[in-house]
CSV table of C-alpha atoms in Angstrom, one decimal:
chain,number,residue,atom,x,y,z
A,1,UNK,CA,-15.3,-4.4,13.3
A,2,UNK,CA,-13.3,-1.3,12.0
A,3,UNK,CA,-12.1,-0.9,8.4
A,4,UNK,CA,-12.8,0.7,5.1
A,5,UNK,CA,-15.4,0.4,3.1
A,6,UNK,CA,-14.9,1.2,-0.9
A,7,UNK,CA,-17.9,0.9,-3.1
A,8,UNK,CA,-18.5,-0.3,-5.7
A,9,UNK,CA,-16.1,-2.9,-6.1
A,10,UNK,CA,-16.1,-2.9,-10.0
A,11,UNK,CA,-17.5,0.4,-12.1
A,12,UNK,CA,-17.9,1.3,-15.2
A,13,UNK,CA,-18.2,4.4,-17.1
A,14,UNK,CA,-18.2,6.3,-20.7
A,15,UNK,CA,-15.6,7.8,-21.5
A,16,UNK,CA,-15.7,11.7,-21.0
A,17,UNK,CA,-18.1,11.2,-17.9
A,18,UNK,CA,-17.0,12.0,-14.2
A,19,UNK,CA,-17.0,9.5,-11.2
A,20,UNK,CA,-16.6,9.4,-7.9
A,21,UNK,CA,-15.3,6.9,-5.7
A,22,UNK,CA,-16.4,6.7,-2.3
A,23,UNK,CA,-14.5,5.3,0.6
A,24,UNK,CA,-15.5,5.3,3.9
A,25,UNK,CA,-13.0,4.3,7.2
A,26,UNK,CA,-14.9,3.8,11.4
A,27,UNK,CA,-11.1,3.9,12.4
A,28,UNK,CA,-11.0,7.2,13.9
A,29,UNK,CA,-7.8,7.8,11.4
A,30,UNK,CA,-7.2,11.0,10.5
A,31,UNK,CA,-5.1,10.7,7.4
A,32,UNK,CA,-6.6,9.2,4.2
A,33,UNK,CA,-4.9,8.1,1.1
A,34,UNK,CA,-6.1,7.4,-2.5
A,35,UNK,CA,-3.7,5.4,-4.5
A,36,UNK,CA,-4.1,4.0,-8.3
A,37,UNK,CA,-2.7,0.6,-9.4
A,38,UNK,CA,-2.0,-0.6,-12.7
A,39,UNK,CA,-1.7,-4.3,-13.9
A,40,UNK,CA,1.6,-5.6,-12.9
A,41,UNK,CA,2.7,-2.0,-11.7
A,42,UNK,CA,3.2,-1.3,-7.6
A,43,UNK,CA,1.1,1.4,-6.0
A,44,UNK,CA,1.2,5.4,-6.8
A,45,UNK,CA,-0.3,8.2,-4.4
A,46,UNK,CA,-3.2,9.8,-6.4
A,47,UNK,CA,-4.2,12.7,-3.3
A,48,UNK,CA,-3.4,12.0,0.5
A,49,UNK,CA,-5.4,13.9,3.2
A,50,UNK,CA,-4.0,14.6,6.9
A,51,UNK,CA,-6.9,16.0,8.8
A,52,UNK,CA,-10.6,17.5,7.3
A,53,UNK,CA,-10.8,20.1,5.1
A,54,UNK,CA,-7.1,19.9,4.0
A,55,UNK,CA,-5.5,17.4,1.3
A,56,UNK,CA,-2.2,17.5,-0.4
A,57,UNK,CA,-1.8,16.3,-4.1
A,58,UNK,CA,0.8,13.2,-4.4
A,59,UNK,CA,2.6,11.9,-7.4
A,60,UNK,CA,-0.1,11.7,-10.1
A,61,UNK,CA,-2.9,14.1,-9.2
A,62,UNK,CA,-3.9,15.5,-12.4
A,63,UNK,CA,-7.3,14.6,-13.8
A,64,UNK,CA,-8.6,13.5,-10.3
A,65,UNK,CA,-10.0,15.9,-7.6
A,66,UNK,CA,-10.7,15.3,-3.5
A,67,UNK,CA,-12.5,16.3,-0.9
A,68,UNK,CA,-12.7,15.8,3.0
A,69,UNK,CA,-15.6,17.1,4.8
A,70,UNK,CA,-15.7,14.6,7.3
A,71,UNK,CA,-13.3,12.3,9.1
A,72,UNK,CA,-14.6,9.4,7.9
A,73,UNK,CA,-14.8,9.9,4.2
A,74,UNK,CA,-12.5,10.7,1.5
A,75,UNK,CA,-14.2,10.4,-1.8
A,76,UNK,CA,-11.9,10.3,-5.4
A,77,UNK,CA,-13.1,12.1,-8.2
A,78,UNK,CA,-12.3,10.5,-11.4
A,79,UNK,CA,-12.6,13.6,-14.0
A,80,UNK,CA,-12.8,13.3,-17.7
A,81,UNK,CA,-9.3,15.0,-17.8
A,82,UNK,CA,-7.6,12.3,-16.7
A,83,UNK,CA,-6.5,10.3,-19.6
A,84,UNK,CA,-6.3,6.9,-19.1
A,85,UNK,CA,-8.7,6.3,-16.2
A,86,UNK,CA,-9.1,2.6,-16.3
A,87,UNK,CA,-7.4,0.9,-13.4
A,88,UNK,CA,-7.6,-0.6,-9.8
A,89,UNK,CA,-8.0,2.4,-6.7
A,90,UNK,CA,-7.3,1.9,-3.4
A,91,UNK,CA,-7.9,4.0,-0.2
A,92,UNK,CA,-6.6,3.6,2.7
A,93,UNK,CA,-6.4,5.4,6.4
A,94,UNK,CA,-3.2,5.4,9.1
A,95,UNK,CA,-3.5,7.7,12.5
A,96,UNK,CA,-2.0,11.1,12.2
A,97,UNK,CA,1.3,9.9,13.5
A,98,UNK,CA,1.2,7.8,10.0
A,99,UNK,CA,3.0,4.9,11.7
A,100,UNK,CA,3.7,2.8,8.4
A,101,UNK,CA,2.6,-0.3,10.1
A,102,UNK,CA,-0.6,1.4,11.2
A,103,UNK,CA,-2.0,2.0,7.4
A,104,UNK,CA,-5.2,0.0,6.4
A,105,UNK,CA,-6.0,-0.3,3.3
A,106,UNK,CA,-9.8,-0.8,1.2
A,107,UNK,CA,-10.6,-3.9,-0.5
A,108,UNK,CA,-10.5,-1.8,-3.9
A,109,UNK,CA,-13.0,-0.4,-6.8
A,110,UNK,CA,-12.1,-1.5,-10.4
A,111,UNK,CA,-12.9,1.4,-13.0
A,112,UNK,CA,-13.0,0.7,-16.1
A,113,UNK,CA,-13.9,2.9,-18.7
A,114,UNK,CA,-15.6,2.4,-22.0
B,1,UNK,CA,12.9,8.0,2.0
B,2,UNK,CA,15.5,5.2,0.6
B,3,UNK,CA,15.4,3.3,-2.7
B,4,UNK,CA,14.6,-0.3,-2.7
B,5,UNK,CA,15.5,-3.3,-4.9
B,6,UNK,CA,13.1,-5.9,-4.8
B,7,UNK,CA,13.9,-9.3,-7.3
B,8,UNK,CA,10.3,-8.9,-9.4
B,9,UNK,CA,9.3,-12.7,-8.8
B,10,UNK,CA,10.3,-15.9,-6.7
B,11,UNK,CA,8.8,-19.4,-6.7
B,12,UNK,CA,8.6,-21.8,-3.3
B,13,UNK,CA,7.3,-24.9,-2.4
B,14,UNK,CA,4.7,-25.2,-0.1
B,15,UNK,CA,5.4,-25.8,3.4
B,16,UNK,CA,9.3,-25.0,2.4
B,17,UNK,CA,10.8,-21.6,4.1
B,18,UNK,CA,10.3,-18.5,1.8
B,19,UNK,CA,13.0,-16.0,1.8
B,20,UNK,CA,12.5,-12.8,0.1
B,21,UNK,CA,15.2,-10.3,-0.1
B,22,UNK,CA,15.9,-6.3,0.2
B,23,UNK,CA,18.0,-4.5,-0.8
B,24,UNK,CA,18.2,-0.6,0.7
B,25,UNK,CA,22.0,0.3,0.7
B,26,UNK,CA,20.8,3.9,0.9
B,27,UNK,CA,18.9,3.8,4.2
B,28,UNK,CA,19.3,6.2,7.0
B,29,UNK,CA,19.9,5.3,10.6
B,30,UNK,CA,16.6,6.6,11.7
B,31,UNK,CA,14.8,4.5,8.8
B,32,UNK,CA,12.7,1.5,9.5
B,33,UNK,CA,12.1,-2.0,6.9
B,34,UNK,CA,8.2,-2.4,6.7
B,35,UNK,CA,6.9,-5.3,4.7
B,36,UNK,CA,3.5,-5.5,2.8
B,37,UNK,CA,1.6,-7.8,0.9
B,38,UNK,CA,-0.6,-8.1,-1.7
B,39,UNK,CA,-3.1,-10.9,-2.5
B,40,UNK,CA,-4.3,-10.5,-6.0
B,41,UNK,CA,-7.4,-7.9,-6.2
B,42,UNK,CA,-6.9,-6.8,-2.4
B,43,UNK,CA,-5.3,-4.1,-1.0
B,44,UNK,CA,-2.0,-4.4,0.6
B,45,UNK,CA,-1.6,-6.2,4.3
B,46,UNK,CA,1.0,-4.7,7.0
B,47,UNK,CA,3.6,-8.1,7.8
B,48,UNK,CA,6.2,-7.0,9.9
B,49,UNK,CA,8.6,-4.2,10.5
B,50,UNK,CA,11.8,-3.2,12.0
B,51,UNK,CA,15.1,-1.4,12.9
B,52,UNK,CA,18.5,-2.8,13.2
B,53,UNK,CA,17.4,-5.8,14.9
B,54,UNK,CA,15.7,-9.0,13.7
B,55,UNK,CA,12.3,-9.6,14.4
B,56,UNK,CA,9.4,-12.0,14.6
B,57,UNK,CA,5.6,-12.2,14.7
B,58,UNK,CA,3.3,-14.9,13.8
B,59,UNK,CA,2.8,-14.3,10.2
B,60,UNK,CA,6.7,-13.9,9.2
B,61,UNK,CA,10.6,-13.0,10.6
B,62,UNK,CA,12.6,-9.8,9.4
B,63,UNK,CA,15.8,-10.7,9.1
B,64,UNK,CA,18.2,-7.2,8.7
B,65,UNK,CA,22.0,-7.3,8.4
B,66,UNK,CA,24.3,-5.1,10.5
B,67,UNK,CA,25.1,-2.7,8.2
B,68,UNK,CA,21.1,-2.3,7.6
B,69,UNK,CA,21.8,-2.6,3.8
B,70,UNK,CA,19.7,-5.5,3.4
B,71,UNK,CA,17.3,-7.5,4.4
B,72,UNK,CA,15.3,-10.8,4.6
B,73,UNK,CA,11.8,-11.4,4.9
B,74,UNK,CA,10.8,-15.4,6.1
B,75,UNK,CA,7.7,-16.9,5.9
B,76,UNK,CA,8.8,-20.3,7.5
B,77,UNK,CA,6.5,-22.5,6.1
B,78,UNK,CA,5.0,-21.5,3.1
B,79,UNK,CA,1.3,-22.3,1.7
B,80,UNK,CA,-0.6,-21.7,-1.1
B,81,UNK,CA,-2.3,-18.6,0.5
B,82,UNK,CA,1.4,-17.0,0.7
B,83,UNK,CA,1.3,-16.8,-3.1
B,84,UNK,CA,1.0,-12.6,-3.2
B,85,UNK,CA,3.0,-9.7,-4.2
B,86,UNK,CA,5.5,-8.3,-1.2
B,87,UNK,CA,6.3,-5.0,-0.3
B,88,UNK,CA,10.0,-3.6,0.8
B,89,UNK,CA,9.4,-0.7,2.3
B,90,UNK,CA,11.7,2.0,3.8
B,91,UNK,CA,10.7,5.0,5.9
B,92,UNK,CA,11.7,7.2,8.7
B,93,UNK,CA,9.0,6.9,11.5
B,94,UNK,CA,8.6,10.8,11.7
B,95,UNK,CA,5.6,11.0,13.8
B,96,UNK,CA,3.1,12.5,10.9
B,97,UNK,CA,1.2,10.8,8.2
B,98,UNK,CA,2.8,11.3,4.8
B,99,UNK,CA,3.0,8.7,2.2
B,100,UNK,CA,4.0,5.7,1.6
B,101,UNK,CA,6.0,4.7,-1.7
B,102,UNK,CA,5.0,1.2,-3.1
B,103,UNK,CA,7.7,-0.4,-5.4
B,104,UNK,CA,6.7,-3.1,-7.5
B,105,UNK,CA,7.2,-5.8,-5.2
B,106,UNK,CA,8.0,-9.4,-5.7
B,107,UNK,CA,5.8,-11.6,-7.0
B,108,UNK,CA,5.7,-15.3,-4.6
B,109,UNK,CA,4.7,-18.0,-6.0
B,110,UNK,CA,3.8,-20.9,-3.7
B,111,UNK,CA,3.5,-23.9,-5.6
B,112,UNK,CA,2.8,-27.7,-4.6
């Protein structure tokens, strides 16, 4: 079946240290989205990506970096500038015409760090 | 994209109708209602969507009042795997990807 995969599910890390996230999508989407959630707090648009190679920062990009080298993968880059990095990410993937109805989204990756 | 005013929580009974409301005074005619949910620890789940006129699939019914400043979600008969966070959303259907702004939601509660 199609989806996305995110992995690990729970991580955890020093503080200081970098991480990356991985999420992988077989939908044939060409956007990707990262998005970070924190307890009791609705979604907020970390990076979004409309096609390789190219990704546009959304509403709190600092301290996280991107990358699209292939369709299928958008992996997050938690750095050690980003202050309070302990929270719930999701990714998720829509076809370029970014139908709202057409996004689907990861199960998640907890990071929490120590 | 338009604002949206979600009441932050909301209990029902199970197998009793759920109606969560919208508000989105500011929406433009070329603006669709989306609804999400959120099971806790998952990502969001596309429910239903629409324009000016009510609609219905199998998981809920979009219920959107004429002057499109409101609207109602319905989950008809409510059950313990209902209990979630749901999503008003408001967007333009502009035929490119570009974000989608998550609110907080309100919180269902389906109880016995």
């Amino acid at each position: 079946d199609g989806g996305i995969t995110q992995s690990p599910k729970y991580l955890f890390r020093k503080e200081g240290q970098n991480v990356t996230l991985s999420c992988e999508q077989n939908l044939n989407h060409d956007a990707m989205y990262w998005y970070r959630q924190d307890p009791g707090q609705g979604l907020r648009l970390i990076y979004y990506s409309q096609i390789v190679n190219d990704f546009q920062k959304g509403d709190i990009a600092e301290g996280y970096s991107v990358s699209r080298e292939k369709k299928e993968s958008f992996p997050l880059t938690v750095t050690s500038a980003q202050k309070n990095p302990t929270a719930f990410y999701l990714c998720a993937s829509s076809s370029r015409t970014g139908r709202p109805y057409g996004y689907t989204f990861g199960s998640g990756t907890r990071l929490t760090v120590v | 994209d338009a604002k949206t005013t979600q009441p932050p929580s909301m209990d029902c009974a199970e197998g009793r109708a759920a109606n969560l409301p919208c508000n989105h005074s500011t929406i433009s005619g070329n603006e669709y209602v989306y609804w999400y949910r959120q099971i806790h620890s998952q990502g969001p789940q596309y429910i239903i969507h629409g324009l000016k006129n009510n609609e219905t699939n199998e998981m809920a019914s979009l219920i959107i009042t004429e002057d499109r400043k409101s609207s109602t979600l319905i989950l008809p008969h409510a059950t313990l795997r209902d209990t979630a966070v749901y999503y008003c959303i408001v967007r333009a259907d502009t035929g490119t990807a570009s974000k989608l702004t998550f609110g907080t939601g309100t919180r269902l509660q389906v109880t016995l």
